[in-house]
Amino acid sequence: MSALRVISFVILAAILAAAIGAWRWGFPLRAQTSAGVDALQKAKVLERLIERTASRSRTGAAPGFVLDPAWPKVLPHNWVMGDVGGIHVDSHDRIWVYHRPRALTTTDSGAQGAGGKNAKGQSVSPLGFPRDERRAWCCVPAPSVLQFDKDGNLLQAWGGPADPGFLETKCRVADGCYWPGREHGIFVDHNDFVWVAGNGEIDRGTNSGEYPWAANFGGDDSQILKFKPDGTFIFAIGRHGVRKPNSNDTSGGTNGTPQPYLPADFTVDPETNVLYVADGYGNRRVLMVDAATGNYIGHFGAYGQNPVIGESTDPAYGGAWVADFKRGQLKPKFFRSPLHGVRMSRDGLLYVADRGNNRVQVFRTAEVGKPCANPDGDTGKCGFVREIPVAPQTIGGTSGSIALSRDPKETCLYVADLTNFTVYVLNRDNLTELGRFGTGGRQAGTFHWPHTLSVDSEGNIYVGEVDGAGRVQKFLTYGGGSCSGTGNPKIGEYLE
C-alpha cells in the first residue's frame, strides 16, 4: 500500500470518526463531515501523525507505519476496555482483544450500579467501588473477549464477569472452567479455537473473592482455557488455584495434563496441532501440549534444556538481570519471570520472548521437548538456534511480545519493548534492527507499556497496552511489507 493511499485512508477514518460523533449527538451529518475535512487539513493533523510514528534509526529496507486514529470504532452499550492482556489476529483477519475489566477504576465504570456488598456491608459495584443510587452516565466495563474486523467494527463480545450470565452458563465451575483472576494471553488457532489464560495471584488482590467480580477459587491462575469462537467452553489444561511453580511437572493437572502456573501466551503449529505455551510468570518453561486433547507432549527451558530453576522470581523482574548484566553474565541458563510470549514461523522456528532476561530465544520445533542438557547454550543442541539480546542495558524486562510479518517468507520480526515503550523492526534473516516506531507517552501514536502486538494479512500492526493505558492502537503499514538489508546488530541501542 502506497504512502498516499495510507494517508487517504487515515483521512477517511478520521472523517468517519467525526461523522459518527456528529450522528450520535444529532448534528447534521453532511455539514459536519465537510467541516471536519477542512479542520483536519487546516490543523495539519495527518502530517503530525506521520511525524509521530516515523521510524527511527532506520537502515536497510523495512515497512513504515502510521497511526489509524479512528480504530476501533466506538464500542456499543457505553462499554470501555481495561488493560489489554492479549491481542491476536486470526486467519480470517479478525482481531481478538482480551482485556481486563477489573483493571478499570471507579471513574471508568461510573455507570455501574451496586453489584453486592463488601466486608463492611456497604453497597459496592461489581468492581468493588462504593455505590448508592447515584450513577454516572459513563461507563460500563466490556466483556473480556472482544472481536473486531479490520475496519474496527465490533463483531462479538463475550467472556468473564463483565458478560452477564457467562460464568453461569458457558464457563461453569461445575464443568471445570474457572475464569482467570487477571486476563493474560489469547490465541486463535487454525481451527478457530480460542485459547485464553491468566496471571492473577492472591497476593495481587486479583483473586481475593471479596467482590462479585473477583475470582474466588482460592489460589493463583493456573489453567489454560479452550473455547469455541462463540465462547462455548471445551476444556481446561491444568488444575485451578495452584500456589507455586514446578517447571518440571508433567502430570499435575486435570486428567493427567501438565500443570501450568501463571501462563502468559500460546501459539499452535497448524501442521502438527501442537500447542506451545509460554509458562510463564511462575514456571520457567515452554510447555508442549496436544491442542486436540490437552495431553502432555514435552517441555523445555532456556537453550532447549531441561528447565533450570536458577534464582527465585524477582517481583521487580529486572533486579536479578541487572546484577547479571553488571557481572557480564549475559547468558543466564534459565528463563526468568516472566516468560512472556511465543510465536512460530512457517519454516518451523519458535520465537520465545524471555522478557525477564531481555532477550528472545529461537528454537527448531522439530528438535525440542525431549530431555536434554545444554548448560553452555551451544547452538545446534537441544533445538536451540540462537538468541537475540533486546536492550540488555535496560532495567526491568524489554522483550515483551513478538510477531511476524505476513509476507511469504515472514522477513520481518517485530518485538514490543514494554520498558522502553517502542516496537523494534528486525530483519528475521540476520536479526538486526532496521528501525523502530513509537515512544513513551499517552498521546495517540505513543505507548505506555506496549504489552502485546499482532499483525494482519496486509501487514498492519495492532498494539495493546497495560498499566492504565487500556487501549489498542492500529498502525497502518506503507512502503512495502518485507524486510531486507543489514541494520544495527545492537537491538534497542539507546538513541539521542
XYZ file of C-alpha atoms in Angstrom, residues 70-445:
376
model
C -10.198 6.058 14.438
C -9.610 2.344 15.136
C -11.532 0.701 16.686
C -14.921 2.346 16.348
C -16.805 3.472 19.440
C -17.936 0.455 21.467
C -21.691 -0.099 21.961
C -23.553 -0.155 25.281
C -21.320 2.503 26.826
C -18.536 -0.102 27.093
C -14.876 0.663 27.786
C -11.740 -1.502 27.777
C -9.332 -2.077 30.631
C -5.690 -3.121 30.348
C -5.094 -5.334 27.311
C -3.830 -8.741 28.428
C -3.624 -10.171 24.904
C -4.316 -9.495 21.249
C -4.307 -11.796 18.225
C -5.249 -11.522 14.550
C -6.687 -14.825 13.348
C -6.520 -16.410 9.902
C -9.670 -14.529 8.830
C -8.204 -11.125 9.744
C -10.424 -10.814 12.779
C -8.779 -9.029 15.667
C -9.313 -10.607 19.088
C -8.718 -8.362 22.097
C -8.506 -9.885 25.575
C -8.752 -7.168 28.204
C -9.106 -6.806 31.981
C -12.416 -5.269 33.050
C -11.298 -5.432 36.674
C -8.391 -3.105 35.883
C -10.841 -0.225 35.421
C -11.271 2.360 38.186
C -14.400 3.893 39.634
C -14.194 6.789 37.182
C -14.089 4.345 34.254
C -17.102 2.369 35.480
C -19.377 5.041 36.843
C -22.476 3.749 35.048
C -22.405 0.522 37.043
C -24.868 0.176 39.843
C -24.444 -1.834 43.020
C -23.357 -5.416 42.429
C -23.055 -6.613 46.017
C -21.767 -5.681 49.441
C -18.230 -5.534 50.782
C -16.997 -6.992 54.072
C -18.385 -3.980 55.929
C -21.830 -4.448 54.450
C -21.535 -1.392 52.193
C -23.011 -1.423 48.678
C -20.291 -1.699 46.050
C -20.142 -2.002 42.283
C -19.093 -5.338 40.757
C -15.556 -3.904 40.697
C -15.733 -3.186 44.417
C -16.180 0.611 44.346
C -18.700 2.317 46.672
C -22.134 2.682 45.077
C -25.507 4.107 46.037
C -28.452 5.304 43.985
C -26.301 7.903 42.240
C -24.673 6.797 38.973
C -22.688 8.452 36.215
C -23.597 8.392 32.524
C -20.292 6.733 31.599
C -19.126 3.927 31.557
C -19.547 0.118 31.742
C -16.676 -2.440 31.530
C -16.920 -4.518 28.347
C -16.808 -8.338 28.323
C -13.254 -9.684 28.468
C -13.083 -11.004 24.863
C -13.785 -8.545 22.025
C -13.651 -9.486 18.345
C -13.223 -6.780 15.660
C -12.843 -6.660 11.906
C -10.084 -4.650 10.231
C -12.369 -1.622 9.928
C -12.853 -1.525 13.673
C -16.399 -2.890 13.798
C -17.147 -4.944 16.895
C -18.292 -8.389 15.713
C -18.929 -10.076 19.050
C -18.073 -9.853 22.748
C -18.097 -12.498 25.444
C -16.345 -13.798 28.490
C -15.583 -13.061 32.080
C -17.551 -11.443 34.859
C -18.429 -8.434 32.685
C -20.540 -10.699 30.471
C -23.840 -11.209 32.353
C -24.628 -14.896 32.765
C -21.409 -16.119 31.123
C -19.974 -17.661 34.279
C -23.285 -19.369 34.993
C -23.872 -20.801 31.515
C -20.706 -21.052 29.389
C -17.800 -21.128 31.849
C -19.182 -23.070 34.782
C -17.095 -24.205 37.723
C -19.057 -27.462 37.614
C -17.535 -28.118 34.183
C -14.011 -27.292 35.357
C -13.945 -23.769 33.882
C -12.504 -21.186 36.250
C -12.302 -17.764 34.629
C -8.904 -16.129 35.312
C -8.498 -13.567 38.045
C -6.340 -11.465 35.707
C -6.704 -11.961 31.958
C -3.418 -12.654 30.134
C -2.785 -14.115 26.663
C -5.095 -15.023 23.791
C -4.523 -17.092 20.660
C -6.923 -18.283 17.956
C -5.618 -21.363 16.186
C -6.049 -22.630 12.609
C -9.234 -24.473 13.654
C -10.665 -21.238 15.113
C -10.451 -22.423 18.711
C -9.802 -19.611 21.188
C -7.190 -20.112 23.924
C -7.002 -17.822 26.983
C -5.322 -17.849 30.386
C -4.409 -15.537 33.251
C -1.658 -14.405 35.614
C -3.693 -13.333 38.641
C -2.337 -14.011 42.111
C -3.958 -13.807 45.519
C -1.140 -11.568 46.716
C -2.007 -9.068 43.977
C -5.613 -8.927 45.124
C -6.965 -10.190 41.823
C -8.269 -13.440 43.282
C -9.435 -12.207 46.663
C -13.063 -13.280 46.315
C -14.222 -10.206 48.249
C -16.317 -8.733 45.439
C -18.703 -10.378 42.981
C -16.283 -9.928 40.104
C -13.222 -11.234 41.899
C -12.141 -14.795 41.196
C -12.828 -16.901 44.261
C -11.181 -20.267 43.690
C -8.649 -19.758 46.467
C -5.394 -19.743 44.529
C -3.475 -18.328 41.611
C -4.322 -18.531 37.896
C -3.089 -21.909 36.708
C -5.446 -23.010 33.952
C -5.414 -22.653 30.192
C -8.952 -22.494 28.794
C -10.081 -23.577 25.322
C -13.288 -22.172 23.806
C -15.244 -22.251 20.588
C -15.358 -18.901 18.730
C -18.716 -18.064 20.356
C -17.356 -18.564 23.878
C -18.550 -22.145 24.466
C -16.135 -23.861 26.868
C -14.376 -27.011 25.600
C -11.773 -27.984 28.194
C -9.121 -26.730 30.585
C -5.466 -27.654 30.851
C -4.255 -27.882 34.433
C -5.871 -27.515 37.844
C -7.198 -24.218 39.131
C -5.814 -22.416 42.142
C -2.229 -23.713 42.306
C 0.018 -21.709 44.636
C 3.570 -22.482 43.486
C 5.532 -23.278 40.303
C 7.017 -26.608 39.294
C 8.720 -26.266 35.928
C 9.364 -29.982 35.555
C 5.875 -31.159 36.495
C 4.359 -33.208 33.679
C 1.230 -34.721 35.239
C -0.086 -32.489 37.978
C -3.176 -31.194 36.223
C -6.674 -32.362 35.443
C -6.840 -35.717 33.616
C -3.085 -36.067 33.832
C -2.331 -32.989 31.752
C 0.606 -30.801 32.827
C 0.194 -28.138 35.455
C 0.708 -24.579 34.182
C 1.321 -21.749 36.641
C 0.560 -18.128 35.697
C 0.799 -18.910 31.936
C 1.311 -15.941 29.632
C 0.900 -16.774 25.926
C 0.393 -19.537 23.336
C 0.778 -20.500 19.712
C -0.345 -23.617 17.795
C 1.557 -25.322 14.988
C -1.023 -25.782 12.181
C 0.900 -28.762 10.797
C 1.199 -30.828 13.985
C -1.521 -29.222 16.158
C 0.971 -28.838 18.989
C 0.166 -26.045 21.445
C 3.259 -24.193 22.693
C 2.742 -22.332 25.980
C 4.902 -19.575 27.444
C 4.533 -20.801 31.004
C 5.134 -18.075 32.191
C 5.069 -15.828 35.268
C 5.716 -18.792 37.557
C 7.119 -21.765 35.662
C 10.331 -21.383 33.692
C 9.479 -23.423 30.633
C 7.806 -23.711 27.277
C 5.109 -26.347 27.608
C 4.094 -28.533 24.626
C 0.561 -29.972 24.597
C -1.687 -31.740 22.087
C -4.172 -28.992 21.176
C -6.926 -31.542 20.443
C -6.743 -33.420 23.739
C -4.722 -31.288 26.135
C -2.334 -34.185 26.714
C 1.307 -33.586 27.540
C 3.916 -33.843 24.753
C 7.037 -32.214 26.148
C 8.616 -29.148 27.704
C 11.910 -27.294 27.723
C 13.711 -24.390 29.343
C 16.310 -21.875 28.200
C 18.649 -23.120 25.439
C 16.287 -26.086 24.935
C 17.471 -27.948 28.009
C 15.526 -29.240 30.979
C 14.308 -26.225 32.950
C 16.881 -24.816 35.366
C 15.444 -23.158 38.461
C 18.198 -20.570 38.918
C 17.394 -17.575 41.074
C 13.980 -17.071 42.615
C 11.437 -14.992 40.738
C 12.188 -11.309 41.231
C 8.979 -9.272 41.759
C 10.603 -6.302 40.030
C 11.622 -8.583 37.104
C 14.798 -6.676 36.293
C 16.769 -6.628 39.552
C 18.426 -10.009 39.153
C 19.053 -9.363 35.456
C 20.833 -6.094 36.257
C 23.139 -7.923 38.652
C 23.950 -10.454 35.930
C 24.487 -7.657 33.388
C 26.978 -5.886 35.666
C 28.885 -9.131 36.132
C 28.975 -9.683 32.392
C 26.749 -12.763 32.697
C 24.590 -12.262 29.629
C 23.567 -15.888 29.109
C 21.503 -16.973 32.127
C 20.876 -20.710 31.950
C 17.201 -20.303 32.838
C 14.143 -18.378 31.695
C 13.477 -15.542 34.131
C 9.970 -14.420 35.010
C 8.073 -13.563 33.013
C 8.484 -15.884 30.048
C 6.043 -13.702 28.163
C 5.462 -14.735 24.547
C 5.759 -17.456 21.887
C 5.285 -17.243 18.116
C 6.002 -19.773 15.395
C 7.166 -19.112 11.847
C 6.163 -21.092 8.769
C 9.676 -22.504 8.483
C 9.429 -24.271 11.836
C 11.153 -21.798 14.147
C 9.736 -20.926 17.557
C 10.450 -17.432 18.913
C 10.268 -17.189 22.713
C 10.105 -13.828 24.496
C 12.199 -14.276 27.638
C 11.185 -10.846 28.905
C 12.803 -11.156 32.323
C 16.172 -11.760 30.655
C 15.829 -9.023 27.992
C 16.147 -11.488 25.154
C 14.336 -13.582 22.543
C 15.439 -17.183 22.071
C 14.891 -19.135 18.842
C 14.312 -22.903 18.569
C 13.608 -25.546 15.941
C 10.262 -27.054 16.807
C 11.230 -30.435 15.339
C 14.026 -30.810 17.898
C 12.636 -29.509 21.207
C 10.694 -31.048 24.076
C 12.822 -34.094 24.886
C 15.128 -34.454 27.927
C 18.299 -32.597 27.022
C 21.235 -30.722 28.555
C 22.789 -27.585 27.089
C 24.451 -25.780 30.021
C 26.715 -23.678 27.812
C 23.958 -22.543 25.472
C 25.547 -24.111 22.396
C 23.904 -23.535 19.039
C 22.557 -26.739 17.492
C 21.992 -28.514 20.805
C 18.505 -29.295 22.164
C 16.893 -27.486 19.258
C 18.448 -24.139 20.232
C 19.208 -21.890 17.230
C 20.262 -18.522 18.642
C 19.219 -15.708 20.947
C 18.565 -12.017 20.429
C 19.514 -9.598 23.218
C 16.916 -6.798 23.345
C 18.130 -3.588 25.007
C 20.133 -5.631 27.556
C 21.270 -2.466 29.319
C 17.682 -1.730 30.392
C 16.297 -2.312 33.874
C 13.013 -4.142 34.058
C 12.477 -6.514 31.124
C 12.189 -5.496 27.485
C 11.175 -8.297 25.086
C 7.508 -8.495 25.976
C 5.779 -9.576 22.776
C 6.754 -10.773 19.300
C 5.066 -11.016 15.908
C 6.000 -11.866 12.323
C 5.226 -10.019 9.115
C 2.749 -11.635 6.693
C 4.868 -11.622 3.520
C 5.587 -15.136 2.132
C 8.946 -15.517 3.877
C 7.934 -13.607 7.041
C 11.015 -11.432 6.667
C 10.208 -9.000 9.496
C 10.294 -9.808 13.189
C 8.544 -7.278 15.438
C 9.441 -7.020 19.127
C 7.483 -4.823 21.538
C 9.678 -3.352 24.284
C 7.490 -2.679 27.330
C 10.126 -0.785 29.289
C 11.389 1.499 26.504
C 7.887 1.978 25.036
C 8.694 1.145 21.437
C 8.367 -1.549 18.746
C 11.527 -2.780 17.006
C 11.507 -3.850 13.351
C 14.089 -6.587 12.764
C 15.299 -8.419 9.689
C 14.392 -12.006 10.591
C 17.230 -13.333 8.449
C 20.123 -11.574 10.174
C 18.287 -10.339 13.316
C 19.467 -6.756 13.055
C 17.354 -3.715 13.865
C 16.130 -1.937 10.729
C 14.010 0.567 12.616
C 11.562 1.201 15.423
C 8.388 3.171 15.920
C 6.626 4.651 18.916
C 7.999 6.263 22.043
C 6.821 6.870 25.586
C 3.626 8.814 26.173
C -0.131 8.575 26.418
C -0.942 10.503 23.271
C -2.135 8.839 20.070
C 0.739 7.001 18.401
